[in-house]
Coordinates of C-alpha atoms and ligand atoms in Angstrom, one line a residue:
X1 CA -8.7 15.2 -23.0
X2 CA -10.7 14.1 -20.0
X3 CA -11.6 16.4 -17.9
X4 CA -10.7 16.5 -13.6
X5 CA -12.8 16.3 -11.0
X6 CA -11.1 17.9 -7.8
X7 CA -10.7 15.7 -4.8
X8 CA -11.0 17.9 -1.8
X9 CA -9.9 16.2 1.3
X10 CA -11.4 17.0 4.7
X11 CA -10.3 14.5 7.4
X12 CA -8.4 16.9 9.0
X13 CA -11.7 19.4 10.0
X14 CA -14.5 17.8 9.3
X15 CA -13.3 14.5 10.2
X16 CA -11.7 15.7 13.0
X17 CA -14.9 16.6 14.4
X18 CA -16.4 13.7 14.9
X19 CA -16.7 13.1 18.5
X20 CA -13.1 11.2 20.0
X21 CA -11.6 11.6 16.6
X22 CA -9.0 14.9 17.7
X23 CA -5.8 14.7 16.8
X24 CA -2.2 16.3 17.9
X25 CA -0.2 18.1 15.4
X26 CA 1.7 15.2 14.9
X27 CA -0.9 13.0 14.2
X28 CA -2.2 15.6 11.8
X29 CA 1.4 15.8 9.9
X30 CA 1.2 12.2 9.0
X31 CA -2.4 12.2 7.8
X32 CA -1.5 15.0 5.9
X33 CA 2.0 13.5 4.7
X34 CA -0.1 10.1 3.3
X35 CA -2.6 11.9 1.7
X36 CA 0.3 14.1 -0.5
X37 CA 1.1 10.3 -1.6
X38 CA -2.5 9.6 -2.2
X39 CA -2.4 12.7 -4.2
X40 CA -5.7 14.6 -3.2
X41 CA -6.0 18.0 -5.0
X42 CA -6.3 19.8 -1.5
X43 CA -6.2 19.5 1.9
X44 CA -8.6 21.0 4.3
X45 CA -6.0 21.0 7.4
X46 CA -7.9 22.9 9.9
X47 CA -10.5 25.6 11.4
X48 CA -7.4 28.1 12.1
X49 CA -9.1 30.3 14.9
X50 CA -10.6 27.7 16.2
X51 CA -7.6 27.1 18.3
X52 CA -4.4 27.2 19.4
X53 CA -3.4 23.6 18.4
X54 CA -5.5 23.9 15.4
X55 CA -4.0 26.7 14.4
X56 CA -0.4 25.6 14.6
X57 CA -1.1 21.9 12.5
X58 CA -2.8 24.3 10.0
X59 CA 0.8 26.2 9.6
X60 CA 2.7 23.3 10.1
X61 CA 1.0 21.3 7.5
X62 CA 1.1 24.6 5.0
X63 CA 4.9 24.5 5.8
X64 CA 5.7 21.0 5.4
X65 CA 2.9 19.3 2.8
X66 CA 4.1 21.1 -0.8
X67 CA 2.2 19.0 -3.5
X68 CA -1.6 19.5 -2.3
X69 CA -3.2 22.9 -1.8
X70 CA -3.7 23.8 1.7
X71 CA -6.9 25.0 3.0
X72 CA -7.8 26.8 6.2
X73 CA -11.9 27.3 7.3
X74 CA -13.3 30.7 8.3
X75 CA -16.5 31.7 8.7
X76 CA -18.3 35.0 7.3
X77 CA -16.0 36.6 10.2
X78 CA -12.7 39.5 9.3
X79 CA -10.7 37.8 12.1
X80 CA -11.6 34.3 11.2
X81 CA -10.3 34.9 8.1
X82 CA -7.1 37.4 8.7
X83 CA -6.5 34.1 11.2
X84 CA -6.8 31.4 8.4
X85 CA -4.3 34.0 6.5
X86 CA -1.9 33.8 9.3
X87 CA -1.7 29.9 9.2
X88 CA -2.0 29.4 5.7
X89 CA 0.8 32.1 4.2
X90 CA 3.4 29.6 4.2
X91 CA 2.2 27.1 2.0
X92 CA 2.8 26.8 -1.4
X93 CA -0.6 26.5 -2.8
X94 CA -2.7 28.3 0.0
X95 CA -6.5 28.4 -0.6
X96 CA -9.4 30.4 1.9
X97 CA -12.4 28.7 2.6
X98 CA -14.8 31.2 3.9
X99 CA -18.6 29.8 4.6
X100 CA -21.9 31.2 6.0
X101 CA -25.3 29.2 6.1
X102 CA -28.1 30.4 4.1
X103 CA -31.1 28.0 4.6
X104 CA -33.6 29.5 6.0
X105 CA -33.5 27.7 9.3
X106 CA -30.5 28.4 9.7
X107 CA -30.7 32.3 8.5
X108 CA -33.9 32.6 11.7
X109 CA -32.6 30.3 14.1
X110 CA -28.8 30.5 13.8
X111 CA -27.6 33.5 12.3
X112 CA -30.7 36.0 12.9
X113 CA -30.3 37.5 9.8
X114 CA -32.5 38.7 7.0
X115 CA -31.5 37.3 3.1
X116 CA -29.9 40.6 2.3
X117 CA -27.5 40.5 5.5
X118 CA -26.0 37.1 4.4
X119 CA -25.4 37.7 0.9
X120 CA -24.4 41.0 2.5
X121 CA -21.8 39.3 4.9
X122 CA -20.3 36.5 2.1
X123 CA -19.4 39.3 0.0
X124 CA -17.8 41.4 2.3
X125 CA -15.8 37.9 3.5
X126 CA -14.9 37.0 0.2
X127 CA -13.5 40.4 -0.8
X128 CA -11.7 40.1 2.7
X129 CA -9.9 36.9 1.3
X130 CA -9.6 37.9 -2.1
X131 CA -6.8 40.4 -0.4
X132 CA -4.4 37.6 0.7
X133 CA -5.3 35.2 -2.5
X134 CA -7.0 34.4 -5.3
X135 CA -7.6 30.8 -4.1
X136 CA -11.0 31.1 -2.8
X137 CA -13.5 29.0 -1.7
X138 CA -17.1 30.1 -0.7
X139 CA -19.7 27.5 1.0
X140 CA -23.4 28.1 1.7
X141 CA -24.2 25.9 4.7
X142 CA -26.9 23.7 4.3
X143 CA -27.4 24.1 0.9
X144 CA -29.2 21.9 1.0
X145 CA -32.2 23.2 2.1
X146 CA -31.6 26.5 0.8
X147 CA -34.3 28.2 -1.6
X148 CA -32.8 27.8 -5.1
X149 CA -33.6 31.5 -6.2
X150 CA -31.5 32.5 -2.9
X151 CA -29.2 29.9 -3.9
X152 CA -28.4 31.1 -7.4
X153 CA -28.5 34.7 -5.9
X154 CA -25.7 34.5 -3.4
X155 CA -23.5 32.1 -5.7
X156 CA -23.6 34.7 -8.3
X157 CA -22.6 37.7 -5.7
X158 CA -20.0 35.6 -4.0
X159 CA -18.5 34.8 -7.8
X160 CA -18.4 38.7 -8.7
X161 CA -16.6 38.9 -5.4
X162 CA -13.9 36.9 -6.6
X163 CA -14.6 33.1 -5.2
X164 CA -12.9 30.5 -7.5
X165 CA -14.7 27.7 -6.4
X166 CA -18.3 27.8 -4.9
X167 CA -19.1 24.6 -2.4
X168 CA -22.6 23.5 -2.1
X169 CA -23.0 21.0 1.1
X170 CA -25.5 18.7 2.2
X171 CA -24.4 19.7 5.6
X172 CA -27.4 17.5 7.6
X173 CA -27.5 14.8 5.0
X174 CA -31.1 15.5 4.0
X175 CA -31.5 15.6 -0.1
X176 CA -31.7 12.4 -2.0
X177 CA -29.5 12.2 -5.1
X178 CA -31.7 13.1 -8.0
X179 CA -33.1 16.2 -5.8
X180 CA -29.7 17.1 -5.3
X181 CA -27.9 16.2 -8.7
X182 CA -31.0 18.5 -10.0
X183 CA -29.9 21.2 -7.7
X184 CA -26.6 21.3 -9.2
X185 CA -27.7 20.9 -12.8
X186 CA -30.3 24.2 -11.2
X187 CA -27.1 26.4 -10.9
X188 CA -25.3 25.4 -14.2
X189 CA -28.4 26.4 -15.6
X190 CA -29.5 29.8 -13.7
X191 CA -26.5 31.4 -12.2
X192 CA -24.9 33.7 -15.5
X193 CA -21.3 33.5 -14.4
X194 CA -20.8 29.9 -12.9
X195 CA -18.7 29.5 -15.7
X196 CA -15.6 31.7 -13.7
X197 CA -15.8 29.1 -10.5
X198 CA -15.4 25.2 -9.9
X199 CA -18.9 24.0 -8.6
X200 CA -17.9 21.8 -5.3
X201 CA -20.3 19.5 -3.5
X202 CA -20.0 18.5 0.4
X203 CA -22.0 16.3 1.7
X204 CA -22.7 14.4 4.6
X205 CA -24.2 11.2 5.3
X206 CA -27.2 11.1 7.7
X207 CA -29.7 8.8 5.6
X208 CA -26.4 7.4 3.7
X209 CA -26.4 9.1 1.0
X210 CA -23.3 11.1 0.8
X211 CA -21.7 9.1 -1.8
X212 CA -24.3 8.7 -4.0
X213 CA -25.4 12.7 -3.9
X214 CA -21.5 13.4 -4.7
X215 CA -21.8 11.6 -7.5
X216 CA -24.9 12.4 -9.0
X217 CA -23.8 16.1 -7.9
X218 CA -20.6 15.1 -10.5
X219 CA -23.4 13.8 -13.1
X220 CA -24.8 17.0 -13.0
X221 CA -21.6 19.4 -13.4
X222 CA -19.9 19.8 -10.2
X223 CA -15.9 19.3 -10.5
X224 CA -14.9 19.1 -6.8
X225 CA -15.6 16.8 -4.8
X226 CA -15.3 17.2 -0.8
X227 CA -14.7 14.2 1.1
X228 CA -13.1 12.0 3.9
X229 CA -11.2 9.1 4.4
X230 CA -13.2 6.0 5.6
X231 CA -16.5 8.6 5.4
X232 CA -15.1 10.0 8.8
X233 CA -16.7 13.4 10.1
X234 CA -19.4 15.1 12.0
X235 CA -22.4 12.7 13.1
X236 CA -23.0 9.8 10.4
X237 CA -19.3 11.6 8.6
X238 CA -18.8 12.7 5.3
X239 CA -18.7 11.2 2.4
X240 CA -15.9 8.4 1.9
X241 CA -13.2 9.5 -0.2
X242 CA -12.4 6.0 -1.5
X243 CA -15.5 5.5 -2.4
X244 CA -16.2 8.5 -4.3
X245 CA -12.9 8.0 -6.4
X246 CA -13.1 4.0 -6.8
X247 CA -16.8 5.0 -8.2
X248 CA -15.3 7.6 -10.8
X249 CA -12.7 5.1 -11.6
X250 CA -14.4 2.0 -12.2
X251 CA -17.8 3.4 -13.7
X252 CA -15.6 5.1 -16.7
X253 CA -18.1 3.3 -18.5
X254 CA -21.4 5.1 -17.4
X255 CA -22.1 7.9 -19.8
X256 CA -21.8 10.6 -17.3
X257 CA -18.4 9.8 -16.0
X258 CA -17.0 8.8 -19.4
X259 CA -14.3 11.6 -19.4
X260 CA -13.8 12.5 -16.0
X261 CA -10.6 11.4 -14.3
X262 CA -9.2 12.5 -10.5
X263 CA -5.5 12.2 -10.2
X264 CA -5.3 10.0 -7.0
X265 CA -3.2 7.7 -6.5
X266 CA -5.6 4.9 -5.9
X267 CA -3.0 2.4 -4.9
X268 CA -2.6 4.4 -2.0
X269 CA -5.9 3.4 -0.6
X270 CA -5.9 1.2 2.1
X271 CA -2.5 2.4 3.5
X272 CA -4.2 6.1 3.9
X273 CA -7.2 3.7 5.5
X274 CA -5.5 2.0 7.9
X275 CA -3.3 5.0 9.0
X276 CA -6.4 7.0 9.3
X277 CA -7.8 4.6 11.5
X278 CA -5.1 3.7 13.8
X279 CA -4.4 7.4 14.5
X280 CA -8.2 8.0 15.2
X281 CA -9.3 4.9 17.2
X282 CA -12.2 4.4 14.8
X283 CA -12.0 1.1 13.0
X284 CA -13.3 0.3 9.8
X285 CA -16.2 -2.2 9.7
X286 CA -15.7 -5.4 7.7
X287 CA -18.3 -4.7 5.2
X288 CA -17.3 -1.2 4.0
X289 CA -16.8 -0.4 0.6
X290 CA -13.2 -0.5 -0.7
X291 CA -11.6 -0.6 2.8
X292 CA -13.6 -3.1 5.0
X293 CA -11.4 -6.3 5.7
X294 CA -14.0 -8.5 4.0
X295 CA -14.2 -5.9 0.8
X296 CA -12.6 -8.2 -1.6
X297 CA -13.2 -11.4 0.4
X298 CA -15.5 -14.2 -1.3
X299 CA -16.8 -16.6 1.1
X300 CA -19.7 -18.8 -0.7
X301 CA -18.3 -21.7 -2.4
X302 CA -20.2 -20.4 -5.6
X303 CA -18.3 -16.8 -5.7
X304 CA -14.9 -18.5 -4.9
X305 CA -15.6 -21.0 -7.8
X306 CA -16.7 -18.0 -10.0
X307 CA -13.6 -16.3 -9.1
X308 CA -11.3 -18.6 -9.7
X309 CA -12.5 -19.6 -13.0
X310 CA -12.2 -16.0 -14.3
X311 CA -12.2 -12.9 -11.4
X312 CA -14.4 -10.8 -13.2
X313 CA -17.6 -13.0 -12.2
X314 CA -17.5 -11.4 -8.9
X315 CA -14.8 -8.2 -8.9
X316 CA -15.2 -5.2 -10.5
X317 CA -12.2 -3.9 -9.4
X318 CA -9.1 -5.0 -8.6
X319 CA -7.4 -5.2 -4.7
X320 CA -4.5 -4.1 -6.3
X321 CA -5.6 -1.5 -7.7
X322 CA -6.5 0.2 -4.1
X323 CA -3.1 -1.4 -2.8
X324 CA -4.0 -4.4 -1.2
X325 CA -2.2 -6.9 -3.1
X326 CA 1.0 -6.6 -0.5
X327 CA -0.3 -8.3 2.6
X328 CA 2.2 -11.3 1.9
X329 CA 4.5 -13.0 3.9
X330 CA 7.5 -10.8 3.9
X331 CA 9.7 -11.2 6.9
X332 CA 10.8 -13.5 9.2
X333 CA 13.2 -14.0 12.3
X334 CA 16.0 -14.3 10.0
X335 CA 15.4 -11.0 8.3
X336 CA 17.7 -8.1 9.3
X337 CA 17.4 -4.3 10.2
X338 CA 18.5 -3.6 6.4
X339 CA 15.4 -5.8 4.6
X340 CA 12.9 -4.3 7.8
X341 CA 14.0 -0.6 6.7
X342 CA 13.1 -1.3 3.3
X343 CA 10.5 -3.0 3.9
X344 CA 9.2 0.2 5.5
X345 CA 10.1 2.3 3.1
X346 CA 8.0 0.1 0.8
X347 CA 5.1 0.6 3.4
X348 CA 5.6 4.2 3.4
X349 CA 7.6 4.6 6.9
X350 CA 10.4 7.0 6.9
X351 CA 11.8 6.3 10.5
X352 CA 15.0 8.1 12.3
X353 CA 17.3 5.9 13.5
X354 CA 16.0 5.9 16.8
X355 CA 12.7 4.9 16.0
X356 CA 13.7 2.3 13.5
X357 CA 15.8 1.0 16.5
X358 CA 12.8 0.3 18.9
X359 CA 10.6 -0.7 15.7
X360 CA 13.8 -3.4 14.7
X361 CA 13.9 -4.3 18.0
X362 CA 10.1 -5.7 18.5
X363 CA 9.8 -6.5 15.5
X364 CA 12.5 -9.2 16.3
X365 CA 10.2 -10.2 19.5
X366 CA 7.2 -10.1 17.4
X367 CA 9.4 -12.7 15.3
X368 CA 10.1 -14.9 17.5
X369 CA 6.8 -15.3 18.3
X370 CA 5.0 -15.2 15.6
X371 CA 5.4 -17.8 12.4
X372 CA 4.2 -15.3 9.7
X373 CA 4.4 -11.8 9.5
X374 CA 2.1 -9.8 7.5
X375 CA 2.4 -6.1 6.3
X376 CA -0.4 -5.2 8.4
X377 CA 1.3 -6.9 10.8
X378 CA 4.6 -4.9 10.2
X379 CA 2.2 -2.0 10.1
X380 CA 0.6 -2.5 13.5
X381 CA 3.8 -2.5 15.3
X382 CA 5.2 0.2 13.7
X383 CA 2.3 2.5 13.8
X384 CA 2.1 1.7 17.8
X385 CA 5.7 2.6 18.1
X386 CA 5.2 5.8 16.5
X387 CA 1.9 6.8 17.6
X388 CA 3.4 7.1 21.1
X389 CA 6.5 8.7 20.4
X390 CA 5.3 12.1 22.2
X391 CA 3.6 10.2 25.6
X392 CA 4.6 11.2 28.8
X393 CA 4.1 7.8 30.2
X394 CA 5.4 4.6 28.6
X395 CA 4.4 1.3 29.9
X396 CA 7.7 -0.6 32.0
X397 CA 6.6 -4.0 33.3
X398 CA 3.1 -5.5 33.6
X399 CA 2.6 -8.8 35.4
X400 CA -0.9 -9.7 35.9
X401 CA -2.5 -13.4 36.8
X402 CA -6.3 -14.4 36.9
X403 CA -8.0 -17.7 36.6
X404 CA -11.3 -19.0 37.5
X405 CA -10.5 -19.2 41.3
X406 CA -8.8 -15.9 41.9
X407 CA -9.4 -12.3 42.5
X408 CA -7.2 -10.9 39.1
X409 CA -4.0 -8.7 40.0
X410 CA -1.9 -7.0 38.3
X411 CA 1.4 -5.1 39.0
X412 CA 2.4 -2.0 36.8
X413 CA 5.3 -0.1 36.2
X414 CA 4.9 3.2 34.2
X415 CA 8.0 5.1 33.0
X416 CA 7.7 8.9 33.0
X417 CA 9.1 11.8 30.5
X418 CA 10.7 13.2 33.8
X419 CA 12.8 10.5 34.0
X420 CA 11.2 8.9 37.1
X421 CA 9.5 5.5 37.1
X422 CA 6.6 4.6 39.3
X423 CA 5.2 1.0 40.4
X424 CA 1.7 -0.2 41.4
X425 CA -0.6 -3.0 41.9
X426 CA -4.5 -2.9 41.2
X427 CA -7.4 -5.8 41.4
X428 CA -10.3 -5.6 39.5
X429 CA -13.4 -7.3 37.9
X430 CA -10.8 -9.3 35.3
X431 CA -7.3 -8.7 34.2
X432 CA -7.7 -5.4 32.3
X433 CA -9.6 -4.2 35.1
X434 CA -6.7 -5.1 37.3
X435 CA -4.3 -3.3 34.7
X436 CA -6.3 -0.2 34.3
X437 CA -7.0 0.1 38.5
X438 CA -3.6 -0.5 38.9
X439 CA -2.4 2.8 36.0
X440 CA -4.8 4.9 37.7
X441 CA -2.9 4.7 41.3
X442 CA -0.3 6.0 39.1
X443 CA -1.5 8.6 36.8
X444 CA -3.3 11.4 38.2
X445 CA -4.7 12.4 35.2
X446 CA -6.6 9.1 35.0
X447 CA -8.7 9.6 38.0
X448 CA -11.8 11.5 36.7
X449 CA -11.3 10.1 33.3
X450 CA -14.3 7.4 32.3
X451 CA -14.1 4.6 30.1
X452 CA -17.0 4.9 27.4
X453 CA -15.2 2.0 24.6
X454 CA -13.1 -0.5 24.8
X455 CA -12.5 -2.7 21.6
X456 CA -10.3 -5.1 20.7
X457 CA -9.6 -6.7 17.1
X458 CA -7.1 -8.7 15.2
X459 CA -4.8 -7.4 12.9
X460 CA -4.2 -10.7 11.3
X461 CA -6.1 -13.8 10.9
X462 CA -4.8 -17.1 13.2
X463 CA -4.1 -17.8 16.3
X464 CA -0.5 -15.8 17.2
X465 CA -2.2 -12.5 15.8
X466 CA -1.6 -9.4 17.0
X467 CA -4.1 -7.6 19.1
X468 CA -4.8 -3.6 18.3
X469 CA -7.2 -2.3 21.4
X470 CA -8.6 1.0 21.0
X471 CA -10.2 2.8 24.2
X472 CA -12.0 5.9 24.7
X473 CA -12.5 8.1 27.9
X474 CA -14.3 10.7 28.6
X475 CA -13.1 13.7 31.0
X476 CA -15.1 16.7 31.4
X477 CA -16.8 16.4 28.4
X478 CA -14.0 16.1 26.5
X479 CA -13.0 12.3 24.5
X480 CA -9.5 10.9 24.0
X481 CA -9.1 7.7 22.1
X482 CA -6.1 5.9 22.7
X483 CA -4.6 2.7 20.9
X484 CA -2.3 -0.1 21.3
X485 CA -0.8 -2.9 19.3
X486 CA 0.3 -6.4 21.3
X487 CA 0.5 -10.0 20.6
X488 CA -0.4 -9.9 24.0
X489 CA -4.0 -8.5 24.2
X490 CA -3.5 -7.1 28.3
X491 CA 0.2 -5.4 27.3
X492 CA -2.1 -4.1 23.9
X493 CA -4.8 -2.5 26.8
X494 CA -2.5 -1.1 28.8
X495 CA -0.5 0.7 26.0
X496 CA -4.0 1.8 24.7
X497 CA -5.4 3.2 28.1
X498 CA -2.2 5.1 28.6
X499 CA -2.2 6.2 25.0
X500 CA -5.1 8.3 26.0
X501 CA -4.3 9.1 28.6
X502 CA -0.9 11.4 27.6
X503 CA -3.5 12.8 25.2
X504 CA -5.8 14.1 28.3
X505 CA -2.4 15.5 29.6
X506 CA -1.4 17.1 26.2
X507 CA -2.1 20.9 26.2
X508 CA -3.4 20.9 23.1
X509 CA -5.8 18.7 22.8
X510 CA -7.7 21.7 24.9
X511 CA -11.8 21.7 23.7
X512 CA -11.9 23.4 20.8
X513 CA -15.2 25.2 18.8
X514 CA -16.3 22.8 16.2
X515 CA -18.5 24.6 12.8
Ligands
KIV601 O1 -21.1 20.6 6.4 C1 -20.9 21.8 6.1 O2 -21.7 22.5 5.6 C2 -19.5 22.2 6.3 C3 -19.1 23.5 5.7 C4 -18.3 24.3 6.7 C5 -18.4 23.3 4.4 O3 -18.7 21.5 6.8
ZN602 ZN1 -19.4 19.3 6.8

């Protein structure tokens, strides 16, 4: 029988924390909904008292997501924990993760507080959560540079208190992987009732090693892994879920891993990818592991001819086997709203009527357009439709002409949830200057907002592709990121820059208290 490691999925807090990466509860639900499908053991969904908004996506995705376990983070704190409690009683498989640091820079410089008082203080939190479940999970921050006698100490205390699963993060990146496989292989060996607890490893990638310290952590015993999708999360991220799990997967061979097995649904890869990324505004860079668009692309003339003569010269895994085997042609101007429905449903869209309308409707544009349309294609479109289903603004009309002679102009009209519908004209430096002079006349919210990224990318290869823009501003000290999806790449920046800006209006997207 092999044996499972856990996949722990943290995109939601940790990745959220990355800086620009916040998301609406909305945005949260369908994260949450794709990685049901991708089948991760659990789902960190939020920092519950950390607040308002994050407290609500943490209930709503307890509520709604039935086949993971939801977790909600506390710290070492009664309320934080009684307010994880609150969001987290509705879900079917409800787990507490309670944490404290106990390095010793952290213990002097953060906390002020003597050994005794921590291990003190994770007790006292675990018993605290042991009241509302037995699903438990206890983290020493920066583990990593914790003294192992400590470590094996308060692991011990914090299992006798009634933690099921014990998480031991890199949290600043810092060990290398045989220091920190050794670690683990430390606690197997010293702490007496280990045994009664999962041993869960979280680490984070500041020299680039959160992969490869996951996975010797695995080597070495531990049976949950805590991870994100594309490696997002705080400073350098997390590690990269895909990674971790395509490494289990396709290294069944290497004696350590020989019976170890996760239950995702690998297939589900790139779709989770892609969603993750579009809902974010952080793309993927061509070279990453299992995601990057080049991933399973050969270019030299030797690899092609070693591919095509038998794949194995040059893959070691399949791109079917993370799910990208559909980007064919599928649909053309011909097609109608019954094949584009299930084409969606294929794709993993479950649209109302409404939405499939507007969807149907540009699609059909895009079409006309366009002589070959991809999934990601299909994808693009729909995931700009939906991603600014709750905006206040929507663009109208957008003119705009520049050349080499001319000052660029652009007129603007901007329909508003009130019901009203405003009209400008801007000039500016080039077109999407223009365009983005001309919005601001007409949102206030744009005026002290500053533009610190704008990017543009192609979903497809050839000359008709689409364009996906992403653009981040800056307002207060607080980021937005805002994306949008055009064969024309001005319309694309226009929907992107007011993308974000509805998220500076939404309420609550207020600054919230990161770990
Ligand atoms: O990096 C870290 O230590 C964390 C903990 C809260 C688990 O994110
Ligand atoms: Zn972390």
């Amino acid at each position: 029988m092999a044996e499972r490691v856990l996949v722990f999925d943290t995109t939601l807090r940790d990745g959220e924390q990355s800086p620009g990466a916040s998301m609406n509860i909305e945005e949260k639900l369908r994260i949450a909904r794709q990685l049901e499908r991708l089948r991760v053991d659990v789902i960190e969904a939020g920092f519950p008292i950390a607040s308002v908004g994050d407290f609500e996506s943490v209930r709503e995705v307890a509520q709604q997501v039935r086949e993971c376990c939801i977790a909600g983070l506390a710290r070492a704190r009664f309320a934080d924990i009684d307010r994880a409690w609150e969001a987290l009683s509705g879900a079917e498989n409800p787990r507490i993760h309670t944490f404290i640091a106990t390095s010793p820079i952290h213990r002097q410089h953060k906390l002020g507080m003597t050994q005794d008082q921590v291990v003190e203080a994770a007790v006292a939190a675990v018993r605290r959560a042991v009241r509302y479940t037995s699903n438990v999970e206890w983290s020493a921050e920066d583990a990593g540079r914790t003294e192992l006698d400590f470590l094996c100490r308060i692991v011990t205390a914090v299992i006798d208190a009634g933690a099921k699963t014990v998480n031991i993060p890199d949290t600043v990146g810092y060990t290398m992987p045989e220091e920190f496989g050794a670690r683990i292989a430390y606690l197997v060996q010293h702490v007496d009732n280990i045994h009664k607890a999962v041993i869960s490893v979280h680490c984070h990638n500041d020299l680039g090693l959160a992969v490869a310290n996951s996975l010797a952590a695995v080597a070495n015993g531990a049976r949950q892994v805590e991870c994100t999708i594309n490696g997002l999360g705080e400073r350098a991220g997390n590690a990269s879920l895909e990674e971790v799990v395509m490494a289990l997967r396709t290294r069944r061979d290497y004696l350590p891993f020989q019976n170890l097995e996760t239950r995702v649904e690998t297939t589900e890869i790139i779709r989770t990818s892609r969603l993750v990324s579009t809902i974010t505004g952080f793309p993927v860079q061509p070279n990453k592991a299992i995601v990057g668009a080049n991933a399973f692309a050969h270019e030299s003339g030797i690899h092609q001819d070693g591919v095509l003569k038998e794949v194995t010269t040059y893959e070691i895994m399949t791109p079917e086997s993370v799910g990208l085997a559909t980007n064919r042609m599928v649909l053309g101007k011909h097609s109608g709203r019954h094949a584009f429905k299930e084409r969606l449903r294929e794709l993993g869209y479950e649209l109302e009527d409404e939405q499939l309308d507007r969807a149907f409707r540009r699609f059909k544009g895009l079409a006309d357009m366009k002589q070959e349309l991809l999934d990601a294609d299909i994808q693009a479109l729909v995931d700009d439709e939906v991603i600014r289903e709750d905006d206040y603004y929507h663009l109208g009309r957008l003119h705009v002409a520049s050349g080499t002679q001319d000052t660029p102009v652009a007129a603007v009209t901007i329909h508003v949830g009130d019901g009203k519908i405003l009209h400008a004209t801007g000039s500016g430096v080039g077109p999407i200057d223009a365009v983005f002079q001309a919005i601001h006349k007409l949102i206030p919210e744009a005026g002290a907002a500053r533009l610190n990224l704008y990017q543009v990318s192609a979903v497809t290869g050839g000359m008709d592709a689409q364009a996906v823009v992403t653009v981040r501003l800056e307002q207060g000290g607080r980021l937005v990121q805002g994306q949008g999806a055009d064969n024309d790449v001005i319309v694309a920046s226009a929907r992107a820059f007011i993308n974000a800006l509805n998220k500076l209006v939404r309420r609550e997207n207020t600054p919230r208290k990161g770990v």
